Amino acid sequence: MWGDAWRRLRKNRVAMLCLALVALFTLMAVYGELVYRYHDFKDITPSYQKTHLDLAFQPPSSKHWMGTDGLGRDVMSRLVQGVTIAYKVGIITSLIAIPIGVFFGCIAGFFGGKVDDFVVWLYSTFASMPGLLFILAIAMVVGKGLLGIYLGIGLTTWVGICRLVRGEVIKHKSQTYVQAAQALGLGSGRIIFKHILPNISHVIIVTFTLRFPAAVGTEVFLSFLGIGVQDQPSWGLMINSARMRLWQGMWWEMTFVTLAVFLLVLAFNLLGDALRDALDPRLND
Amino acid sequence: MFKYILKRTFQMVPTVIGVILLTFVLFNVVGGDLAAIAMGKKVSLQSLETFDEQRGLNKPLFFGTRSKSRACEDQDFSDGAGRWRGYSNAVYSAEAGTLTLQPGAEIDPLAFELKAEDEFVWTVTYKGAGTLAGQALSSNDWKTEKILFQGSEEGGFSTADVPLEIRSVKFRRVVKNPFDSQLLFYVKQLARGDMGYSESQRQPVAQLLKDGVLPSLSLTVPIFFIGIILSVSLSLVCAFFRDTFVDRFLVTFSVALMSINYLVYIVAGQYFLAYKNGLFPVWGYESMRYLALPVIIGVISGLGSNIRFYRTIMLDEMYKDYVRTAFAKGVSKPRVLFVHVLKNAMIPIITNVVIAIPFLYTGSLLLESFFGIPGLGYLGINAILSSDIDVVRALVLIGAMLFVVSNLLTDICYAAADPRVKLK
Amino acid sequence: MIDSKNIIEVKDLRVHFGHGDDRVRAVDGISFSIAHGETLALVGESGSGKSISALSLTKLAPRQATYAGGQILFNNSNMLKLSDRELRKIRGSQISYIFQEPMVSFNPVFTIGWQIEEALKLHRKDLDRKAEIGRLLDLVHLPDRLAAAYPHQMSGGQLQRCMIAMALACSPELLVADEPTTALDVTVQREILNLLKELSEKVGLSTLMITHNLGIVSDLADRVCVMRKGRIVEEGATRQVLDDPQHKYTKHLMAAVPRLKPSAAKKTSPEEIDDEMKRWMPR
């Protein structure tokens, strides 16, 4: 399945371009994290946090490719830090949401009956909550900062994954290989995690690719509203500060940050679509 | 049909209970000290207690006969002395983990006057002799004792000529009815239709909600209808011209629309269209003109994903066998699309549309706060920024309840639109 | 020009899927003709291209298909050259179809009556349509109250009768039946076949019958074309082909028909099984 999918994906030029873009962003995220860790370890203020009021509001130049912001900090290096934050949010919220969703989806689909009823009740309760407001409420209760964001997004987005996985498991449960495994007397846990899960892993991967940009987008919102990231250069905070500057004619910070958000989200969206097409040939006509 | 509606309404009950429980768990259990979140840490314990009292937060969570009181926090002296350090005639020893009340001391650790009709209980681990809440303590060995007293009585420690060593103290209010819990209080409050009181706006939440509905609806209703009409017609265009340039362009266009962050639409729209070109007012809520730009932005931001969603539905239908039958009868392509396919596609489309109804009520958080429209979204953002718990909880709860009701509506529409759904 | 005794002539029809090296030649140069009042059976295993050939007669093949060559002559015009509007006039009125799966071939959200009426509305305007629907349902031995029923309320056999009624609604000259009984229960299959036989005698229809079931062929067809991998490998009168198959593949098809007395079937030698295996293994 994976070999075929890869061949199909390779033929899709847009998808390969997106893959390259995602790889580039990933490198930037790793680089940003390393820079952050280095300064944290040495306990010095990194250059992207130092203020140089004499260098404030410089348009893009050879020294500062993307100009400087209102406190004279280099926009580009702050942008790279923003990639790190975005990746952290995308990955950590996935680490919260996907295991919960997959676990509940698997047991509900496989065992049916009371277990299914319970899981369906649980996710329909969560699904009833008004999206952004609920995330905001969780973030408010947990407290401002990244933890609130992780929990807020993570605890609300498992529902979709759960529903999807549950449907897939129900589909697979009636297939012969599962019935054969049951006839052989394998334990339920083994059947679910060793036999069914690998067969629906593509669903999980596609979901990951498609929920990543959504999580990044939500983080930008929350940080923008001042509920998310507090003292690190997050894209939301950058947009917030750039918004006011825009009215004074400082276009660069706004432009580059929104461009970065757009490219990251677009690349993941298109890649997710292409992955789904490549992994799920039924949809290809 | 009536029976079906009744049955579906009945099936809603577990979800409603779930929603109430979930908001309760989020705010009362996970939230911890709501009073501190709402009022900050710099207010008097008395006012925190009043806050708790008003919201039933001074009761046990689910069930219990004892509840904490802010009048005195628990203290285990092996961990430190906390507030007790301040008493001049008490000596704290960190090594021994004890607090020693000197002979002749009078210490009242209760931060404010207790309510006279309530009953309280001290649990104290001590050695030596003295009195607590008027009752004598005397032991040569470490001993833990519970001391019950009425709120009207004196509740403090005193010693005569021997010192009293204390290892730990706990202070609890006695709950007469063990079921009189925060959960019960919350449910009762909801049953009364009481949404609580906004600390930051000094108004009952119900009033704020009432005031916010109209501005919210005036923004969201146009977005809702224009959005549906535009996205359904564009997706029909996609389906009609599938795999041609038009279709591919629209699909690419919608992915691009989806990938642009909501904030960007708002900021760019406000800057370019309103500020630079003066086509629209920048901020405010005075006339229809003020709504035009937020409505445009709202429509555009939802357009991408909706076109894609509806297009997928239409194309799924286009592959069904009945489409081939229709073509074989000699039905023209537009008729197949607009009559045969559309009527089938309406079923999932209705679902998607009805489910968006709660959004009409809760309003658009960002649009309202950016354009200064005094609706529920604006209220919500401000409540979150000022940690106004009651407002946030009410908005979350109402949003969720509306969602549940919309689900019911969806099923009813579904039953009306699809002859295959059995009304039993 | 078309031979006056024939209603339709297919000459060297080629239908391809995809382009370049990846293309699949689903129909690879087939020719056949159907005379007035004749029933021709197109026989072959699934994937042999027989359904695509049938759909191609009015250019109904899935949109990925390209008509790479050949002619389909019907009423002195080449169907492959006609405009969409002209084709629509022929579809349903002069050439109509019966499809394999009645359960999914009807639109689930319209009543049967509505769907039959649609065909009438398109091709026969001057008509008391309600009475006509009743007459058509009666023709296929169904009570006319079923006109108000939705597809999900009916059985497969009933639906296939409705499908036949709908196909006959505009008195077509040619009826294309694409595996009309495959999806039905065995007992219902017999009823539908009898109905088709009765109707073709009563109405004097020309029929193109697509099937893989040789039983149906011997029962209904006047002539047979055997298709394999997009080509016609054998053609002839039904009795002649069934009694004395010439092509190896036809013999295989014959051997594959289950009999009540297995001993009567010809034993296959091991060499032939090997040969068979090679044939079916993917290249």
PDB file of N, CA, C and O in Angstrom, chain C residues 213-270:
ATOM      1  N   ASN C 213     -24.350 -15.381 -18.450  1.00  0.00           N
ATOM      2  CA  ASN C 213     -25.072 -16.594 -18.122  1.00  0.00           C
ATOM      3  C   ASN C 213     -25.542 -17.281 -19.402  1.00  0.00           C
ATOM      4  O   ASN C 213     -26.414 -16.788 -20.115  1.00  0.00           O
ATOM      5  N   LEU C 214     -24.928 -18.416 -19.716  1.00  0.00           N
ATOM      6  CA  LEU C 214     -25.245 -19.078 -20.979  1.00  0.00           C
ATOM      7  C   LEU C 214     -26.660 -19.645 -20.976  1.00  0.00           C
ATOM      8  O   LEU C 214     -27.253 -19.851 -22.034  1.00  0.00           O
ATOM      9  N   GLY C 215     -27.195 -19.888 -19.800  1.00  0.00           N
ATOM     10  CA  GLY C 215     -28.573 -20.350 -19.698  1.00  0.00           C
ATOM     11  C   GLY C 215     -29.520 -19.335 -20.304  1.00  0.00           C
ATOM     12  O   GLY C 215     -30.405 -19.656 -21.100  1.00  0.00           O
ATOM     13  N   ILE C 216     -29.304 -18.059 -19.923  1.00  0.00           N
ATOM     14  CA  ILE C 216     -30.147 -16.987 -20.451  1.00  0.00           C
ATOM     15  C   ILE C 216     -29.995 -16.916 -21.958  1.00  0.00           C
ATOM     16  O   ILE C 216     -30.967 -16.753 -22.698  1.00  0.00           O
ATOM     17  N   VAL C 217     -28.749 -17.084 -22.409  1.00  0.00           N
ATOM     18  CA  VAL C 217     -28.470 -16.991 -23.834  1.00  0.00           C
ATOM     19  C   VAL C 217     -29.290 -18.020 -24.604  1.00  0.00           C
ATOM     20  O   VAL C 217     -30.012 -17.696 -25.551  1.00  0.00           O
ATOM     21  N   SER C 218     -29.207 -19.268 -24.148  1.00  0.00           N
ATOM     22  CA  SER C 218     -29.886 -20.321 -24.904  1.00  0.00           C
ATOM     23  C   SER C 218     -31.394 -20.117 -24.858  1.00  0.00           C
ATOM     24  O   SER C 218     -32.118 -20.502 -25.765  1.00  0.00           O
ATOM     25  N   ASP C 219     -31.854 -19.467 -23.799  1.00  0.00           N
ATOM     26  CA  ASP C 219     -33.273 -19.236 -23.619  1.00  0.00           C
ATOM     27  C   ASP C 219     -33.810 -18.124 -24.513  1.00  0.00           C
ATOM     28  O   ASP C 219     -34.867 -18.237 -25.114  1.00  0.00           O
ATOM     29  N   LEU C 220     -33.060 -17.010 -24.558  1.00  0.00           N
ATOM     30  CA  LEU C 220     -33.623 -15.792 -25.143  1.00  0.00           C
ATOM     31  C   LEU C 220     -33.025 -15.381 -26.477  1.00  0.00           C
ATOM     32  O   LEU C 220     -33.691 -14.747 -27.289  1.00  0.00           O
ATOM     33  N   ALA C 221     -31.750 -15.694 -26.675  1.00  0.00           N
ATOM     34  CA  ALA C 221     -31.052 -15.044 -27.782  1.00  0.00           C
ATOM     35  C   ALA C 221     -31.232 -15.780 -29.092  1.00  0.00           C
ATOM     36  O   ALA C 221     -31.330 -17.005 -29.132  1.00  0.00           O
ATOM     37  N   ASP C 222     -31.275 -14.978 -30.183  1.00  0.00           N
ATOM     38  CA  ASP C 222     -31.255 -15.577 -31.507  1.00  0.00           C
ATOM     39  C   ASP C 222     -29.821 -15.801 -31.963  1.00  0.00           C
ATOM     40  O   ASP C 222     -29.513 -16.807 -32.571  1.00  0.00           O
ATOM     41  N   ARG C 223     -28.990 -14.814 -31.664  1.00  0.00           N
ATOM     42  CA  ARG C 223     -27.588 -14.932 -32.034  1.00  0.00           C
ATOM     43  C   ARG C 223     -26.716 -14.556 -30.852  1.00  0.00           C
ATOM     44  O   ARG C 223     -27.154 -13.869 -29.934  1.00  0.00           O
ATOM     45  N   VAL C 224     -25.472 -14.994 -30.891  1.00  0.00           N
ATOM     46  CA  VAL C 224     -24.550 -14.767 -29.769  1.00  0.00           C
ATOM     47  C   VAL C 224     -23.243 -14.196 -30.290  1.00  0.00           C
ATOM     48  O   VAL C 224     -22.752 -14.620 -31.338  1.00  0.00           O
ATOM     49  N   CYS C 225     -22.697 -13.203 -29.542  1.00  0.00           N
ATOM     50  CA  CYS C 225     -21.317 -12.794 -29.754  1.00  0.00           C
ATOM     51  C   CYS C 225     -20.578 -13.083 -28.454  1.00  0.00           C
ATOM     52  O   CYS C 225     -21.024 -12.679 -27.386  1.00  0.00           O
ATOM     53  N   VAL C 226     -19.453 -13.771 -28.536  1.00  0.00           N
ATOM     54  CA  VAL C 226     -18.673 -14.047 -27.338  1.00  0.00           C
ATOM     55  C   VAL C 226     -17.528 -13.054 -27.290  1.00  0.00           C
ATOM     56  O   VAL C 226     -16.765 -12.922 -28.244  1.00  0.00           O
ATOM     57  N   MET C 227     -17.439 -12.343 -26.172  1.00  0.00           N
ATOM     58  CA  MET C 227     -16.397 -11.305 -26.048  1.00  0.00           C
ATOM     59  C   MET C 227     -15.356 -11.723 -25.049  1.00  0.00           C
ATOM     60  O   MET C 227     -15.648 -12.330 -24.020  1.00  0.00           O
ATOM     61  N   ARG C 228     -14.126 -11.362 -25.372  1.00  0.00           N
ATOM     62  CA  ARG C 228     -13.062 -11.598 -24.414  1.00  0.00           C
ATOM     63  C   ARG C 228     -12.007 -10.508 -24.595  1.00  0.00           C
ATOM     64  O   ARG C 228     -11.561 -10.250 -25.707  1.00  0.00           O
ATOM     65  N   LYS C 229     -11.640  -9.874 -23.526  1.00  0.00           N
ATOM     66  CA  LYS C 229     -10.620  -8.824 -23.535  1.00  0.00           C
ATOM     67  C   LYS C 229     -10.858  -7.803 -24.636  1.00  0.00           C
ATOM     68  O   LYS C 229      -9.959  -7.462 -25.397  1.00  0.00           O
ATOM     69  N   GLY C 230     -12.103  -7.334 -24.743  1.00  0.00           N
ATOM     70  CA  GLY C 230     -12.404  -6.254 -25.662  1.00  0.00           C
ATOM     71  C   GLY C 230     -12.581  -6.673 -27.102  1.00  0.00           C
ATOM     72  O   GLY C 230     -12.788  -5.827 -27.970  1.00  0.00           O
ATOM     73  N   ARG C 231     -12.488  -7.954 -27.391  1.00  0.00           N
ATOM     74  CA  ARG C 231     -12.692  -8.404 -28.766  1.00  0.00           C
ATOM     75  C   ARG C 231     -13.783  -9.452 -28.823  1.00  0.00           C
ATOM     76  O   ARG C 231     -14.017 -10.166 -27.848  1.00  0.00           O
ATOM     77  N   ILE C 232     -14.392  -9.554 -30.018  1.00  0.00           N
ATOM     78  CA  ILE C 232     -15.356 -10.638 -30.212  1.00  0.00           C
ATOM     79  C   ILE C 232     -14.589 -11.843 -30.725  1.00  0.00           C
ATOM     80  O   ILE C 232     -13.903 -11.765 -31.757  1.00  0.00           O
ATOM     81  N   VAL C 233     -14.663 -12.947 -29.984  1.00  0.00           N
ATOM     82  CA  VAL C 233     -13.872 -14.107 -30.398  1.00  0.00           C
ATOM     83  C   VAL C 233     -14.706 -15.117 -31.172  1.00  0.00           C
ATOM     84  O   VAL C 233     -14.169 -15.947 -31.904  1.00  0.00           O
ATOM     85  N   GLU C 234     -16.021 -15.065 -30.989  1.00  0.00           N
ATOM     86  CA  GLU C 234     -16.845 -15.996 -31.739  1.00  0.00           C
ATOM     87  C   GLU C 234     -18.226 -15.406 -31.913  1.00  0.00           C
ATOM     88  O   GLU C 234     -18.734 -14.716 -31.037  1.00  0.00           O
ATOM     89  N   GLU C 235     -18.834 -15.673 -33.048  1.00  0.00           N
ATOM     90  CA  GLU C 235     -20.135 -15.098 -33.322  1.00  0.00           C
ATOM     91  C   GLU C 235     -20.937 -16.103 -34.125  1.00  0.00           C
ATOM     92  O   GLU C 235     -20.385 -16.822 -34.957  1.00  0.00           O
ATOM     93  N   GLY C 236     -22.245 -16.165 -33.866  1.00  0.00           N
ATOM     94  CA  GLY C 236     -23.052 -17.085 -34.654  1.00  0.00           C
ATOM     95  C   GLY C 236     -24.434 -17.251 -34.073  1.00  0.00           C
ATOM     96  O   GLY C 236     -24.764 -16.642 -33.051  1.00  0.00           O
ATOM     97  N   ALA C 237     -25.242 -18.087 -34.730  1.00  0.00           N
ATOM     98  CA  ALA C 237     -26.568 -18.369 -34.204  1.00  0.00           C
ATOM     99  C   ALA C 237     -26.424 -19.094 -32.878  1.00  0.00           C
ATOM    100  O   ALA C 237     -25.460 -19.839 -32.662  1.00  0.00           O
ATOM    101  N   THR C 238     -27.380 -18.860 -31.982  1.00  0.00           N
ATOM    102  CA  THR C 238     -27.263 -19.379 -30.623  1.00  0.00           C
ATOM    103  C   THR C 238     -27.026 -20.889 -30.601  1.00  0.00           C
ATOM    104  O   THR C 238     -26.080 -21.376 -29.978  1.00  0.00           O
ATOM    105  N   ARG C 239     -27.881 -21.605 -31.291  1.00  0.00           N
ATOM    106  CA  ARG C 239     -27.783 -23.071 -31.242  1.00  0.00           C
ATOM    107  C   ARG C 239     -26.429 -23.543 -31.743  1.00  0.00           C
ATOM    108  O   ARG C 239     -25.775 -24.374 -31.125  1.00  0.00           O
ATOM    109  N   GLN C 240     -26.003 -22.889 -32.826  1.00  0.00           N
ATOM    110  CA  GLN C 240     -24.749 -23.313 -33.432  1.00  0.00           C
ATOM    111  C   GLN C 240     -23.581 -23.090 -32.475  1.00  0.00           C
ATOM    112  O   GLN C 240     -22.760 -23.966 -32.236  1.00  0.00           O
ATOM    113  N   VAL C 241     -23.553 -21.893 -31.855  1.00  0.00           N
ATOM    114  CA  VAL C 241     -22.436 -21.583 -30.958  1.00  0.00           C
ATOM    115  C   VAL C 241     -22.488 -22.465 -29.710  1.00  0.00           C
ATOM    116  O   VAL C 241     -21.463 -22.997 -29.267  1.00  0.00           O
ATOM    117  N   LEU C 242     -23.681 -22.651 -29.175  1.00  0.00           N
ATOM    118  CA  LEU C 242     -23.748 -23.409 -27.932  1.00  0.00           C
ATOM    119  C   LEU C 242     -23.503 -24.902 -28.166  1.00  0.00           C
ATOM    120  O   LEU C 242     -22.892 -25.577 -27.338  1.00  0.00           O
ATOM    121  N   ASP C 243     -23.990 -25.411 -29.294  1.00  0.00           N
ATOM    122  CA  ASP C 243     -23.825 -26.852 -29.527  1.00  0.00           C
ATOM    123  C   ASP C 243     -22.436 -27.190 -30.020  1.00  0.00           C
ATOM    124  O   ASP C 243     -21.906 -28.254 -29.731  1.00  0.00           O
ATOM    125  N   ASP C 244     -21.851 -26.261 -30.767  1.00  0.00           N
ATOM    126  CA  ASP C 244     -20.558 -26.592 -31.354  1.00  0.00           C
ATOM    127  C   ASP C 244     -19.618 -25.406 -31.260  1.00  0.00           C
ATOM    128  O   ASP C 244     -19.294 -24.750 -32.253  1.00  0.00           O
ATOM    129  N   PRO C 245     -19.195 -25.077 -30.059  1.00  0.00           N
ATOM    130  CA  PRO C 245     -18.326 -23.906 -29.909  1.00  0.00           C
ATOM    131  C   PRO C 245     -17.013 -24.127 -30.649  1.00  0.00           C
ATOM    132  O   PRO C 245     -16.428 -25.212 -30.557  1.00  0.00           O
ATOM    133  N   GLN C 246     -16.557 -23.106 -31.340  1.00  0.00           N
ATOM    134  CA  GLN C 246     -15.322 -23.221 -32.102  1.00  0.00           C
ATOM    135  C   GLN C 246     -14.132 -22.717 -31.304  1.00  0.00           C
ATOM    136  O   GLN C 246     -13.093 -23.353 -31.241  1.00  0.00           O
ATOM    137  N   HIS C 247     -14.314 -21.555 -30.680  1.00  0.00           N
ATOM    138  CA  HIS C 247     -13.178 -20.941 -29.994  1.00  0.00           C
ATOM    139  C   HIS C 247     -12.975 -21.584 -28.627  1.00  0.00           C
ATOM    140  O   HIS C 247     -13.927 -21.959 -27.946  1.00  0.00           O
ATOM    141  N   LYS C 248     -11.720 -21.700 -28.250  1.00  0.00           N
ATOM    142  CA  LYS C 248     -11.354 -22.335 -26.992  1.00  0.00           C
ATOM    143  C   LYS C 248     -12.037 -21.655 -25.812  1.00  0.00           C
ATOM    144  O   LYS C 248     -12.517 -22.302 -24.870  1.00  0.00           O
ATOM    145  N   TYR C 249     -12.095 -20.315 -25.884  1.00  0.00           N
ATOM    146  CA  TYR C 249     -12.672 -19.556 -24.777  1.00  0.00           C
ATOM    147  C   TYR C 249     -14.161 -19.865 -24.617  1.00  0.00           C
ATOM    148  O   TYR C 249     -14.666 -20.011 -23.502  1.00  0.00           O
ATOM    149  N   THR C 250     -14.863 -19.990 -25.732  1.00  0.00           N
ATOM    150  CA  THR C 250     -16.277 -20.334 -25.663  1.00  0.00           C
ATOM    151  C   THR C 250     -16.442 -21.695 -24.995  1.00  0.00           C
ATOM    152  O   THR C 250     -17.329 -21.896 -24.160  1.00  0.00           O
ATOM    153  N   LYS C 251     -15.552 -22.608 -25.359  1.00  0.00           N
ATOM    154  CA  LYS C 251     -15.613 -23.944 -24.735  1.00  0.00           C
ATOM    155  C   LYS C 251     -15.438 -23.830 -23.228  1.00  0.00           C
ATOM    156  O   LYS C 251     -16.118 -24.487 -22.452  1.00  0.00           O
ATOM    157  N   HIS C 252     -14.510 -22.950 -22.827  1.00  0.00           N
ATOM    158  CA  HIS C 252     -14.299 -22.757 -21.386  1.00  0.00           C
ATOM    159  C   HIS C 252     -15.542 -22.224 -20.718  1.00  0.00           C
ATOM    160  O   HIS C 252     -15.933 -22.676 -19.642  1.00  0.00           O
ATOM    161  N   LEU C 253     -16.149 -21.246 -21.355  1.00  0.00           N
ATOM    162  CA  LEU C 253     -17.378 -20.682 -20.805  1.00  0.00           C
ATOM    163  C   LEU C 253     -18.432 -21.767 -20.653  1.00  0.00           C
ATOM    164  O   LEU C 253     -19.109 -21.861 -19.625  1.00  0.00           O
ATOM    165  N   MET C 254     -18.527 -22.602 -21.691  1.00  0.00           N
ATOM    166  CA  MET C 254     -19.496 -23.691 -21.656  1.00  0.00           C
ATOM    167  C   MET C 254     -19.198 -24.635 -20.501  1.00  0.00           C
ATOM    168  O   MET C 254     -20.084 -25.047 -19.760  1.00  0.00           O
ATOM    169  N   ALA C 255     -17.919 -24.945 -20.341  1.00  0.00           N
ATOM    170  CA  ALA C 255     -17.531 -25.889 -19.293  1.00  0.00           C
ATOM    171  C   ALA C 255     -17.791 -25.322 -17.911  1.00  0.00           C
ATOM    172  O   ALA C 255     -17.972 -26.055 -16.939  1.00  0.00           O
ATOM    173  N   ALA C 256     -17.805 -24.012 -17.840  1.00  0.00           N
ATOM    174  CA  ALA C 256     -17.975 -23.386 -16.529  1.00  0.00           C
ATOM    175  C   ALA C 256     -19.432 -23.380 -16.076  1.00  0.00           C
ATOM    176  O   ALA C 256     -19.717 -23.090 -14.919  1.00  0.00           O
ATOM    177  N   VAL C 257     -20.352 -23.687 -16.980  1.00  0.00           N
ATOM    178  CA  VAL C 257     -21.757 -23.689 -16.585  1.00  0.00           C
ATOM    179  C   VAL C 257     -22.003 -24.882 -15.669  1.00  0.00           C
ATOM    180  O   VAL C 257     -21.681 -26.018 -16.021  1.00  0.00           O
ATOM    181  N   PRO C 258     -22.525 -24.627 -14.480  1.00  0.00           N
ATOM    182  CA  PRO C 258     -22.763 -25.757 -13.587  1.00  0.00           C
ATOM    183  C   PRO C 258     -23.889 -26.647 -14.115  1.00  0.00           C
ATOM    184  O   PRO C 258     -24.857 -26.157 -14.687  1.00  0.00           O
ATOM    185  N   ARG C 259     -23.707 -27.935 -13.974  1.00  0.00           N
ATOM    186  CA  ARG C 259     -24.765 -28.863 -14.413  1.00  0.00           C
ATOM    187  C   ARG C 259     -25.280 -29.617 -13.203  1.00  0.00           C
ATOM    188  O   ARG C 259     -24.584 -29.753 -12.211  1.00  0.00           O
ATOM    189  N   LEU C 260     -26.449 -30.136 -13.383  1.00  0.00           N
ATOM    190  CA  LEU C 260     -26.983 -30.947 -12.285  1.00  0.00           C
ATOM    191  C   LEU C 260     -26.290 -32.304 -12.220  1.00  0.00           C
ATOM    192  O   LEU C 260     -26.129 -32.888 -11.167  1.00  0.00           O
ATOM    193  N   LYS C 261     -25.862 -32.792 -13.406  1.00  0.00           N
ATOM    194  CA  LYS C 261     -25.116 -34.056 -13.418  1.00  0.00           C
ATOM    195  C   LYS C 261     -23.663 -33.761 -13.754  1.00  0.00           C
ATOM    196  O   LYS C 261     -23.300 -33.622 -14.915  1.00  0.00           O
ATOM    197  N   PRO C 262     -22.810 -33.685 -12.759  1.00  0.00           N
ATOM    198  CA  PRO C 262     -21.433 -33.298 -13.024  1.00  0.00           C
ATOM    199  C   PRO C 262     -20.736 -34.288 -13.958  1.00  0.00           C
ATOM    200  O   PRO C 262     -19.857 -33.907 -14.722  1.00  0.00           O
ATOM    201  N   SER C 263     -21.116 -35.554 -13.921  1.00  0.00           N
ATOM    202  CA  SER C 263     -20.419 -36.556 -14.733  1.00  0.00           C
ATOM    203  C   SER C 263     -20.568 -36.252 -16.216  1.00  0.00           C
ATOM    204  O   SER C 263     -19.724 -36.641 -17.016  1.00  0.00           O
ATOM    205  N   ALA C 264     -21.642 -35.540 -16.554  1.00  0.00           N
ATOM    206  CA  ALA C 264     -21.869 -35.249 -17.962  1.00  0.00           C
ATOM    207  C   ALA C 264     -20.883 -34.207 -18.481  1.00  0.00           C
ATOM    208  O   ALA C 264     -20.643 -34.124 -19.677  1.00  0.00           O
ATOM    209  N   ALA C 265     -20.318 -33.434 -17.561  1.00  0.00           N
ATOM    210  CA  ALA C 265     -19.402 -32.390 -18.005  1.00  0.00           C
ATOM    211  C   ALA C 265     -18.085 -32.999 -18.453  1.00  0.00           C
ATOM    212  O   ALA C 265     -17.643 -34.022 -17.938  1.00  0.00           O
ATOM    213  N   LYS C 266     -17.490 -32.347 -19.394  1.00  0.00           N
ATOM    214  CA  LYS C 266     -16.217 -32.846 -19.924  1.00  0.00           C
ATOM    215  C   LYS C 266     -15.125 -32.647 -18.868  1.00  0.00           C
ATOM    216  O   LYS C 266     -15.028 -31.607 -18.221  1.00  0.00           O
ATOM    217  N   LYS C 267     -14.332 -33.672 -18.674  1.00  0.00           N
ATOM    218  CA  LYS C 267     -13.233 -33.561 -17.709  1.00  0.00           C
ATOM    219  C   LYS C 267     -12.118 -32.705 -18.300  1.00  0.00           C
ATOM    220  O   LYS C 267     -11.817 -32.794 -19.481  1.00  0.00           O
ATOM    221  N   THR C 268     -11.529 -31.873 -17.461  1.00  0.00           N
ATOM    222  CA  THR C 268     -10.446 -31.031 -17.958  1.00  0.00           C
ATOM    223  C   THR C 268      -9.119 -31.719 -17.678  1.00  0.00           C
ATOM    224  O   THR C 268      -8.876 -32.182 -16.565  1.00  0.00           O
ATOM    225  N   SER C 269      -8.262 -31.768 -18.693  1.00  0.00           N
ATOM    226  CA  SER C 269      -6.966 -32.433 -18.492  1.00  0.00           C
ATOM    227  C   SER C 269      -6.025 -31.495 -17.748  1.00  0.00           C
ATOM    228  O   SER C 269      -6.208 -30.288 -17.774  1.00  0.00           O
ATOM    229  N   PRO C 270      -5.016 -32.037 -17.063  1.00  0.00           N
ATOM    230  CA  PRO C 270      -4.068 -31.191 -16.315  1.00  0.00           C
ATOM    231  C   PRO C 270      -3.403 -30.150 -17.211  1.00  0.00           C
ATOM    232  O   PRO C 270      -3.176 -29.019 -16.775  1.00  0.00           O
TER     233      PRO C 270
END
